[in-house]
Coordinates of N, CA, C and O in Angstrom, one line a residue:
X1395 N 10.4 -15.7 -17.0 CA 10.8 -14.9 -18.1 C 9.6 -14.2 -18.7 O 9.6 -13.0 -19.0
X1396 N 8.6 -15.2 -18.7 CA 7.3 -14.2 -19.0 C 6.7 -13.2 -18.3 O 6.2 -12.1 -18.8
X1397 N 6.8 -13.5 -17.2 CA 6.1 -12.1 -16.6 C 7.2 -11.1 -15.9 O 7.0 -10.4 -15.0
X1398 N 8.6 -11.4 -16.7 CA 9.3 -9.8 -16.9 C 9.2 -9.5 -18.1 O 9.7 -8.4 -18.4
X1399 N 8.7 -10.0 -19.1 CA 8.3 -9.5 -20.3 C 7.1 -8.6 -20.4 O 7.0 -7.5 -21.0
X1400 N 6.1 -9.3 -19.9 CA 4.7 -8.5 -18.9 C 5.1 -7.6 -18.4 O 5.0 -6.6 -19.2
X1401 N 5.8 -7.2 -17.1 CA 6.2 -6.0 -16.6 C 6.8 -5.4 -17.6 O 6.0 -4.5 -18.0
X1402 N 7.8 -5.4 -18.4 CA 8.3 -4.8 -19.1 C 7.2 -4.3 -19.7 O 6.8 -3.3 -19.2
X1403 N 6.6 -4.8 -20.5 CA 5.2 -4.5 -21.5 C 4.7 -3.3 -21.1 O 4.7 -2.3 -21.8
X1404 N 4.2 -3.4 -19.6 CA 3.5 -2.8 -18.7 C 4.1 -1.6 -18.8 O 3.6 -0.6 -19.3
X1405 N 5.3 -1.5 -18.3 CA 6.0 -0.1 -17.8 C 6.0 1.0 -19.6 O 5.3 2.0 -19.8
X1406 N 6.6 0.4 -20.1 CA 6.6 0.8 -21.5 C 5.2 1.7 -22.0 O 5.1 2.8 -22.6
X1407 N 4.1 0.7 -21.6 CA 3.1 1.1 -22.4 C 2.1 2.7 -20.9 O 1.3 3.6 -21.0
X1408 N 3.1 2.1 -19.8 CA 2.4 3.5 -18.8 C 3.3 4.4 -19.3 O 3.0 5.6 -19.5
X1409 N 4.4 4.1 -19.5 CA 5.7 5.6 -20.0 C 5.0 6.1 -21.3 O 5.2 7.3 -21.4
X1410 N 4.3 5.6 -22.3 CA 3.9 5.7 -23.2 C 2.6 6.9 -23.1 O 2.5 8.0 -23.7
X1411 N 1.9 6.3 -22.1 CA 0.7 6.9 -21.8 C 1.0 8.1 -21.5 O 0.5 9.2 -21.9
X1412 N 1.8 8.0 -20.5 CA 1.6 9.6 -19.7 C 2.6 10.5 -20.7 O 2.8 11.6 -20.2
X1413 N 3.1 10.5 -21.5 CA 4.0 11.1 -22.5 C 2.9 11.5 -23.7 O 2.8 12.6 -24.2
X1414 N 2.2 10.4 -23.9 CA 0.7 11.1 -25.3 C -0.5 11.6 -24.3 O -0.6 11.3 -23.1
X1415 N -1.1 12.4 -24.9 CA -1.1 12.6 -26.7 C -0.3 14.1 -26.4 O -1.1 15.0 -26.3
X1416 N 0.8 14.3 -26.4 CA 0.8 15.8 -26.3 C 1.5 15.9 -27.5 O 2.5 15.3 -28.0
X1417 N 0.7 17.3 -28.0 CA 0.5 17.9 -29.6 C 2.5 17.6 -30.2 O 3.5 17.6 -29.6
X1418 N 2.2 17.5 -31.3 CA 3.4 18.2 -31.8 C 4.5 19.4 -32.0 O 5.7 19.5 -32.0
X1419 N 2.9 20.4 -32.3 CA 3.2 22.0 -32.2 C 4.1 22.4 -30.9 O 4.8 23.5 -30.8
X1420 N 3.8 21.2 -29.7 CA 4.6 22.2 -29.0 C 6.2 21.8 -28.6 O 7.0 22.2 -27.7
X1421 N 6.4 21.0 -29.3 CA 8.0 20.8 -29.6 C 8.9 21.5 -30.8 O 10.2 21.5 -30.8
X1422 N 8.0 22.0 -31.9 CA 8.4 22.8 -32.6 C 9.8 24.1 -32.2 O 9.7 24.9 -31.3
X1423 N 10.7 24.0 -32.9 CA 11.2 25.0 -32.7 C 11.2 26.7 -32.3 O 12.0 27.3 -31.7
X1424 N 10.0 27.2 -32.9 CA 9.3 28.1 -32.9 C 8.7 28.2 -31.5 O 8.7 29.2 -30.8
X1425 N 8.2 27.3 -31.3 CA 7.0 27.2 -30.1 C 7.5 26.8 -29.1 O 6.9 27.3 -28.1
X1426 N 8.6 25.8 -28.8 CA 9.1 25.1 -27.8 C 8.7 26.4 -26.6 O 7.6 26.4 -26.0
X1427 N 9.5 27.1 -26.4 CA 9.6 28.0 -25.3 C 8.3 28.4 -25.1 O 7.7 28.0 -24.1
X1428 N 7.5 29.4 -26.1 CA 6.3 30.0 -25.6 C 5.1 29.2 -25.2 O 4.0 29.7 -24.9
X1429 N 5.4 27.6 -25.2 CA 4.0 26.4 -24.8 C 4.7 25.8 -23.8 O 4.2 24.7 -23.5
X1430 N 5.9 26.2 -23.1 CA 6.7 25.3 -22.2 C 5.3 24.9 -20.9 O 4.8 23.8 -20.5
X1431 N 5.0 26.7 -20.5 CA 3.8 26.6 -19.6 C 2.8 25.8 -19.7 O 2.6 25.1 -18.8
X1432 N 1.8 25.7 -21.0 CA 1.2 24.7 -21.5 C 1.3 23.0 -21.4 O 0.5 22.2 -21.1
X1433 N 2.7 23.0 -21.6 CA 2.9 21.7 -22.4 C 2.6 21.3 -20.1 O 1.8 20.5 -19.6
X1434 N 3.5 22.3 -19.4 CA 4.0 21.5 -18.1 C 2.9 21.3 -17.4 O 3.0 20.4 -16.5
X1435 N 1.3 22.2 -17.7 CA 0.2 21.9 -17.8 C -0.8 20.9 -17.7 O -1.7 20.6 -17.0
X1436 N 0.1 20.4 -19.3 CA -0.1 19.0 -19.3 C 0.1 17.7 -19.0 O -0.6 16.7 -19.1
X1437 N 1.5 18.1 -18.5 CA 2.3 17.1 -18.2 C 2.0 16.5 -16.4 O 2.1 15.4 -16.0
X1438 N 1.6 17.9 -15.6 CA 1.3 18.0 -14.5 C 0.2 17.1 -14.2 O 0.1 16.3 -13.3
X1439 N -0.9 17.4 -15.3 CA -2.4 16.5 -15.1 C -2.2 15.0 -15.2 O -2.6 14.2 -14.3
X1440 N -1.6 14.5 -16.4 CA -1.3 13.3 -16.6 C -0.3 12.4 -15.5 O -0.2 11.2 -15.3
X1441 N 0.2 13.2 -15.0 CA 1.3 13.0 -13.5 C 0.4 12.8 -12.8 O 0.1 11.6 -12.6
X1442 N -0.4 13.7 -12.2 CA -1.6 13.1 -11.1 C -2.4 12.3 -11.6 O -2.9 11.7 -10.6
X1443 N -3.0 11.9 -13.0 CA -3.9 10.6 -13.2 C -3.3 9.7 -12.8 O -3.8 9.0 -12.0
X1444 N -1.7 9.3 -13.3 CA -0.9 8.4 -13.4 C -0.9 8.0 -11.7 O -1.2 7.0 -11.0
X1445 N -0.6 9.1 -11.4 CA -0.3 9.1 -9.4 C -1.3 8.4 -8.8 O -1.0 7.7 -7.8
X1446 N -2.8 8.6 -9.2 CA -3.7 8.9 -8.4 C -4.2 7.5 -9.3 O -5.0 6.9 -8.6
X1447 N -4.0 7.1 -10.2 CA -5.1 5.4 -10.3 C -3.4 4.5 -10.4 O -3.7 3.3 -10.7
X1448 N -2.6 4.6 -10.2 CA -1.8 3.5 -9.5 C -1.5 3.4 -7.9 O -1.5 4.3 -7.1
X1449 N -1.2 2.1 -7.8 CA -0.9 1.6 -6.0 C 0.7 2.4 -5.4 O 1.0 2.9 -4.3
X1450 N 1.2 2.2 -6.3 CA 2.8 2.6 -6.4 C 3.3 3.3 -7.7 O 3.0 2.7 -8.7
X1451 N 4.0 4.5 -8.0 CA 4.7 4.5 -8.6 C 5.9 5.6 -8.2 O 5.8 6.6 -7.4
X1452 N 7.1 5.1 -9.0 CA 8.3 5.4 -8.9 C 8.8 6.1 -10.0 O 8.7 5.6 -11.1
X1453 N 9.3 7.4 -9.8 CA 9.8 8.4 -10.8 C 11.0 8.0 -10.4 O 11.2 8.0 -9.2
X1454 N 12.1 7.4 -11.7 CA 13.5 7.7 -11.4 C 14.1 7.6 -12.6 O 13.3 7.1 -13.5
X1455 N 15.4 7.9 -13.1 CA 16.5 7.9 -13.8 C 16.2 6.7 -14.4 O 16.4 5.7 -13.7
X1456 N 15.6 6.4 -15.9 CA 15.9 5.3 -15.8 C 14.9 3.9 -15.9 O 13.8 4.3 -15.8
X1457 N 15.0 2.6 -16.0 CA 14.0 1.9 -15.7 C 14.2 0.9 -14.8 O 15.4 0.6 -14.8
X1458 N 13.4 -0.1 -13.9 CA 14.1 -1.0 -12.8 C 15.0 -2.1 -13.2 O 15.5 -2.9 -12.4
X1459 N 15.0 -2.0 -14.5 CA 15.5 -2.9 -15.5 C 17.0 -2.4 -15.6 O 18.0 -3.2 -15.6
X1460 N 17.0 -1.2 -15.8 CA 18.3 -0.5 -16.5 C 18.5 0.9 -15.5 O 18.4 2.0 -16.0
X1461 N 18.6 0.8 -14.5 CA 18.6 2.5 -13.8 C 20.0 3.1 -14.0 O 21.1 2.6 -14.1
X1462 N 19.8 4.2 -14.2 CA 21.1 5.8 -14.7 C 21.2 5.7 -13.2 O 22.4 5.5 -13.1
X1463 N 20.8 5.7 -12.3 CA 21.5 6.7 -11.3 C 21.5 5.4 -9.8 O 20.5 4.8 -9.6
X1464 N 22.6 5.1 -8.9 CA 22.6 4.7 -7.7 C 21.0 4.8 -7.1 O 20.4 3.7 -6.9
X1465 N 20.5 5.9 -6.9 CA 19.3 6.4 -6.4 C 18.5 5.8 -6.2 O 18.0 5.2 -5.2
X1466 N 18.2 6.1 -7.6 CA 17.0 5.3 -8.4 C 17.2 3.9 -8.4 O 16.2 3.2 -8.2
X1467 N 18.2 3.5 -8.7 CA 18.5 1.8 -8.2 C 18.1 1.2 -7.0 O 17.5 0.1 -6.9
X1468 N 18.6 2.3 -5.8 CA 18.6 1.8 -4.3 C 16.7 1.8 -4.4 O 16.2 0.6 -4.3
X1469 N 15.9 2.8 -4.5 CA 14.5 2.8 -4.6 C 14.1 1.6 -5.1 O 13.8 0.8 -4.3
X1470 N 14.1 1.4 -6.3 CA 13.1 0.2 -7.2 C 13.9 -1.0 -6.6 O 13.2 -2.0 -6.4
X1471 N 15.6 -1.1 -6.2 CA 15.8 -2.4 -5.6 C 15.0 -2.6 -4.1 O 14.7 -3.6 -3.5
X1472 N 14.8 -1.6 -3.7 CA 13.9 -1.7 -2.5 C 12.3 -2.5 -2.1 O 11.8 -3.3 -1.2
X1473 N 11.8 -1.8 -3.4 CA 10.4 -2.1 -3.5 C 10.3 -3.4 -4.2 O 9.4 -4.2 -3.9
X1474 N 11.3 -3.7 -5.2 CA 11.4 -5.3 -5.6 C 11.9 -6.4 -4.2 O 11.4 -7.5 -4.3
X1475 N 12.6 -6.1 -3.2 CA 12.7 -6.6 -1.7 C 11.5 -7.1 -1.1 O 11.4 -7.9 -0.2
X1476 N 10.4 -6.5 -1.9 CA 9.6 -6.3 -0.7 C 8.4 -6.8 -1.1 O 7.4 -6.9 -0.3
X1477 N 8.5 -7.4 -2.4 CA 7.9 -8.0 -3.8 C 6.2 -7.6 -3.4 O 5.2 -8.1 -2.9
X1478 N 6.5 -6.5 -3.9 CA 5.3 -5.2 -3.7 C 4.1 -6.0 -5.3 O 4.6 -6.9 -6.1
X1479 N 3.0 -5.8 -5.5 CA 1.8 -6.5 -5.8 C 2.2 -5.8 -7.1 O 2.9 -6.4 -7.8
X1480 N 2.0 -4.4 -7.5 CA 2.1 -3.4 -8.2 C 2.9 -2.5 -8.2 O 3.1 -1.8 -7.3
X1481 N 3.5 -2.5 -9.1 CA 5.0 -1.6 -8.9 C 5.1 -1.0 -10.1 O 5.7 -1.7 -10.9
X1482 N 4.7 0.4 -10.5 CA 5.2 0.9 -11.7 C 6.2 2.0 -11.6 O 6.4 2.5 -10.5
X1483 N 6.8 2.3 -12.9 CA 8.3 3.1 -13.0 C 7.6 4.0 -14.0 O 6.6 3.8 -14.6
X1484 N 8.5 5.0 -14.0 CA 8.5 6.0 -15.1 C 10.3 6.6 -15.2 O 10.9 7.3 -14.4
X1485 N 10.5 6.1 -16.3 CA 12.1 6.9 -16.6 C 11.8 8.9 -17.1 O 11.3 9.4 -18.2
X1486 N 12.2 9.5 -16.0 CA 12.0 11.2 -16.3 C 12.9 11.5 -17.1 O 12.9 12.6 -17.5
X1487 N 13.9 10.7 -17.6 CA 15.1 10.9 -18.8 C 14.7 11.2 -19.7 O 15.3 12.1 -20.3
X1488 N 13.3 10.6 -20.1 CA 13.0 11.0 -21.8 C 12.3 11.9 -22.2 O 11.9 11.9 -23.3
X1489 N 12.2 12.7 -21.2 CA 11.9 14.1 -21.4 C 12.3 15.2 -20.4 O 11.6 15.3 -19.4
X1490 N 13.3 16.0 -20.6 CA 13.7 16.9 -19.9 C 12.3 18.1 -19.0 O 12.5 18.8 -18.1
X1491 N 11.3 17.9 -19.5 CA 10.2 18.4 -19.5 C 9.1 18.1 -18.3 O 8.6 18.8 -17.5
X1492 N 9.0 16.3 -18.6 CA 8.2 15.8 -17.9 C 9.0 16.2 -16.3 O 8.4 16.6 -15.3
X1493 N 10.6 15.8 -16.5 CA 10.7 15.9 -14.9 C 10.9 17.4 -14.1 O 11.2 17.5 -12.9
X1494 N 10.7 18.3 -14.7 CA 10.4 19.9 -14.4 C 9.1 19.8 -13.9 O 8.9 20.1 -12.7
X1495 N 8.1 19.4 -14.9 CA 6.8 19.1 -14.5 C 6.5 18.1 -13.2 O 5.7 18.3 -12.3
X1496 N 7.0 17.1 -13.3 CA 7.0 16.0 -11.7 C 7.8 17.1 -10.5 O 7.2 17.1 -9.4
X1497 N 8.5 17.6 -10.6 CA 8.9 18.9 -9.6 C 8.2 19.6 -9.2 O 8.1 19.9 -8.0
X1498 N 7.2 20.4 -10.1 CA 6.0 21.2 -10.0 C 5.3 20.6 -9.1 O 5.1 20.9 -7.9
X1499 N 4.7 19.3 -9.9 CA 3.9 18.8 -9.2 C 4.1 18.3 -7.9 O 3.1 18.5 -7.3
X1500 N 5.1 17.6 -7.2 CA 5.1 17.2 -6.5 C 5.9 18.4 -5.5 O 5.8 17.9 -4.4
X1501 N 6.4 19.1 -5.5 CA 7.1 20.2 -4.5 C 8.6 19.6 -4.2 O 9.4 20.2 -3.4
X1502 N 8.9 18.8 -4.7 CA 10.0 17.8 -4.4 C 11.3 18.0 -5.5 O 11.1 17.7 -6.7
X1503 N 12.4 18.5 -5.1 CA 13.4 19.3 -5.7 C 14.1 17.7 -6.3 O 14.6 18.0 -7.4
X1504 N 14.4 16.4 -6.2 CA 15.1 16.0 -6.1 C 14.7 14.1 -7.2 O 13.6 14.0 -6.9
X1505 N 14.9 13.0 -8.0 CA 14.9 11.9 -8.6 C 15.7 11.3 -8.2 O 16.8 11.5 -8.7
X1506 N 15.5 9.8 -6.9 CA 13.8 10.0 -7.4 C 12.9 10.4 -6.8 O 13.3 11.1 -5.9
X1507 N 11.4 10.1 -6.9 CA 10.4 10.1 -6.2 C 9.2 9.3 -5.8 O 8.6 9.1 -6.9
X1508 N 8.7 8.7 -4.8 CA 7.8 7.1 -4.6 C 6.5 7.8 -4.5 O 6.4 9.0 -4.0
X1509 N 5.9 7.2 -4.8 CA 4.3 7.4 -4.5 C 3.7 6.5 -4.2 O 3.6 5.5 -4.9
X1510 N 3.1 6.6 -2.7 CA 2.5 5.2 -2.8 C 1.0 5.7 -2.5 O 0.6 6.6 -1.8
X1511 N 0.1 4.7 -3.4 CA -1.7 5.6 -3.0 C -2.4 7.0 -3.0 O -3.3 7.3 -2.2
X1512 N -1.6 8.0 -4.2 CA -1.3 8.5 -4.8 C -0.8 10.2 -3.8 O -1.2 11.3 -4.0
X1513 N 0.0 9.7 -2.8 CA 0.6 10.5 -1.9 C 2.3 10.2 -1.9 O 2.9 9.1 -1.6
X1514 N 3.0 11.5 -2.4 CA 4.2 11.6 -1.8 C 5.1 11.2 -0.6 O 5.2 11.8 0.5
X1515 N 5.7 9.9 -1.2 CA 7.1 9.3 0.4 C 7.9 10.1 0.3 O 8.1 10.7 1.4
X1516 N 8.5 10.4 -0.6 CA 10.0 11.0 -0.9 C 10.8 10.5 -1.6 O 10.4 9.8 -2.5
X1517 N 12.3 10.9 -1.4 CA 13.2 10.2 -1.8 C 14.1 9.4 -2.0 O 13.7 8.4 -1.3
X1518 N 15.1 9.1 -2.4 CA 16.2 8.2 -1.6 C 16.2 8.1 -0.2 O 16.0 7.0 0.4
X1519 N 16.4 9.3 0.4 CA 17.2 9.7 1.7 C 15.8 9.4 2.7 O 15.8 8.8 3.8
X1520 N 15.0 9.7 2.0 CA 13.3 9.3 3.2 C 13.1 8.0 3.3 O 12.8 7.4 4.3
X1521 N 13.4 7.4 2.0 CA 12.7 6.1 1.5 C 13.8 5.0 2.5 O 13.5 4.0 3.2
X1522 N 14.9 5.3 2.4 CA 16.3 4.3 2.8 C 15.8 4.9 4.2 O 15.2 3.9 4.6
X1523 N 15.7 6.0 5.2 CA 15.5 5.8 6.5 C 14.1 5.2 7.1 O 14.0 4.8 8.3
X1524 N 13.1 5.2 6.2 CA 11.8 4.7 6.4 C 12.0 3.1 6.5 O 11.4 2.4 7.3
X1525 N 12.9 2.6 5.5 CA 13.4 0.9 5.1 C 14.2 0.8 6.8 O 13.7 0.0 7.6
X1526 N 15.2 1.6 7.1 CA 16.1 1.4 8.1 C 15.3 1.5 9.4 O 15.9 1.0 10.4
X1527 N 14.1 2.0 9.6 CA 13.3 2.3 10.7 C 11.9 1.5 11.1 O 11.0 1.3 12.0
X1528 N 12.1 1.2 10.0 CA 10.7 -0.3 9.3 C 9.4 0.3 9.3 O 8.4 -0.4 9.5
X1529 N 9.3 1.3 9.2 CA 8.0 2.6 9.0 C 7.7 2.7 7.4 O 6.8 3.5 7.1
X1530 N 8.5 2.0 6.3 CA 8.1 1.7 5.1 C 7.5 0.4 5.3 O 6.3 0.5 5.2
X1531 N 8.0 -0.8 5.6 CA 7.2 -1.7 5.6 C 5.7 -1.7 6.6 O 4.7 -2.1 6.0
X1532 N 5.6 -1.4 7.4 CA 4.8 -0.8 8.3 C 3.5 0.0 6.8 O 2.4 -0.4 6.4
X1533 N 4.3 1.1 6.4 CA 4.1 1.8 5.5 C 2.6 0.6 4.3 O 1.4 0.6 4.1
X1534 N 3.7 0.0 3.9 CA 3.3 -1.3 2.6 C 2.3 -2.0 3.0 O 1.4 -2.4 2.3
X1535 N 2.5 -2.4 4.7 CA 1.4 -3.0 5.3 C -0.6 -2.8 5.4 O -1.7 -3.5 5.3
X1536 N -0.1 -1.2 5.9 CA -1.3 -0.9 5.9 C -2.3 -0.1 5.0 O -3.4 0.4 5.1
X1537 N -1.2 -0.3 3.6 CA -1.8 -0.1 2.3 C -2.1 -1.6 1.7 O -3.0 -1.8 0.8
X1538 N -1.4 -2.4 2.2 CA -2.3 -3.3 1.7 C -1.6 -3.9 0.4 O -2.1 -4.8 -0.3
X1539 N -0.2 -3.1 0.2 CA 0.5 -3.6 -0.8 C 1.3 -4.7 -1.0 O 1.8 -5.0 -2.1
X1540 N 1.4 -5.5 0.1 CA 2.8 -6.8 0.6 C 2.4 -8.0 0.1 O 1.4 -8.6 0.7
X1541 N 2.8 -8.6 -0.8 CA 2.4 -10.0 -0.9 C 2.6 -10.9 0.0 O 3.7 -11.1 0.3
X1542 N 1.3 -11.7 0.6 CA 1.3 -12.6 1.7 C 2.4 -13.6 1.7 O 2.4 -14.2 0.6
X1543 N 3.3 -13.9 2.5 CA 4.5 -15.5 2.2 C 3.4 -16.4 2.4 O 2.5 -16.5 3.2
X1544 N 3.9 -17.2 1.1 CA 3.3 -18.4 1.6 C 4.0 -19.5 2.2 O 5.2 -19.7 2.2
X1545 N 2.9 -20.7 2.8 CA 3.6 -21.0 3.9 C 4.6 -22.2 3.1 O 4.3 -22.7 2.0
X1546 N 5.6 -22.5 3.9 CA 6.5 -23.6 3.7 C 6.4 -24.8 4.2 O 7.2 -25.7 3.9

């Protein structure tokens, strides 16, 4: 129970991160539109920090706790399968913004999206034939992400 309280913690406080510090001014009514470029700017850099100093992370609908969408379910039920070391989420729900900007950034039309080592897998449809073809675990292996079984 504690250390889903911990992950919980965790996820919350990276959704937190990559969402600050961005200004006020540019949610304003006035401004919304003319800082959209700006804000996605911003949003784009903090997407690649986030990308690029975690092992894993998962854009989807949602949290692994609570997922909006099948998709996004099938993804994070996958990577919990596979009881991955590091595993972080980001719900793109809570800002219609951020996930414009995760599209930019990543060239990828579609939520969700996996990152593993701060390079684009894909999505559902890649991720579920990668699992079915065992080229994701394969994948997990030689990142170094799989927690060892221990023995019985």
């Amino acid at each position: 129970m504690l250390r889903h309280v911990i992950w919980s913690v965790r996820r919350v406080v990276l959704q937190h991160r990559l969402l600050q510090p961005i200004p006020n001014r540019f949610f304003t009514a006035e401004n919304k539109d003319d800082n959209k470029e700006e804000i996605n700017k911003v949003l784009i850099n903090k997407i690649k920090q986030l990308v690029e100093s975690h092992d894993i992370v998962l854009f989807m609908k949602g949290t692994a706790q609570e997922p909006l969408c099948g998709f996004s379910q099938y993804v994070s039920n996958l990577i919990a399968f596979y009881k991955i070391k590091k595993f972080n989420t980001v719900d793109v729900t809570v800002n219609p913004l951020l996930k414009e900007a995760l599209k930019s950034y990543s060239g990828w039309p579609t939520i969700p999206q996996l990152f593993v080592k701060g390079r684009l897998i894909g999505g559902y449809d890649i991720v579920k034939d990668m699992h079915t073809k065992g080229t994701f675990e394969s994948l997990l292996k030689r990142e170094g992400l799989l927690v060892p079984e221990s023995p019985e």
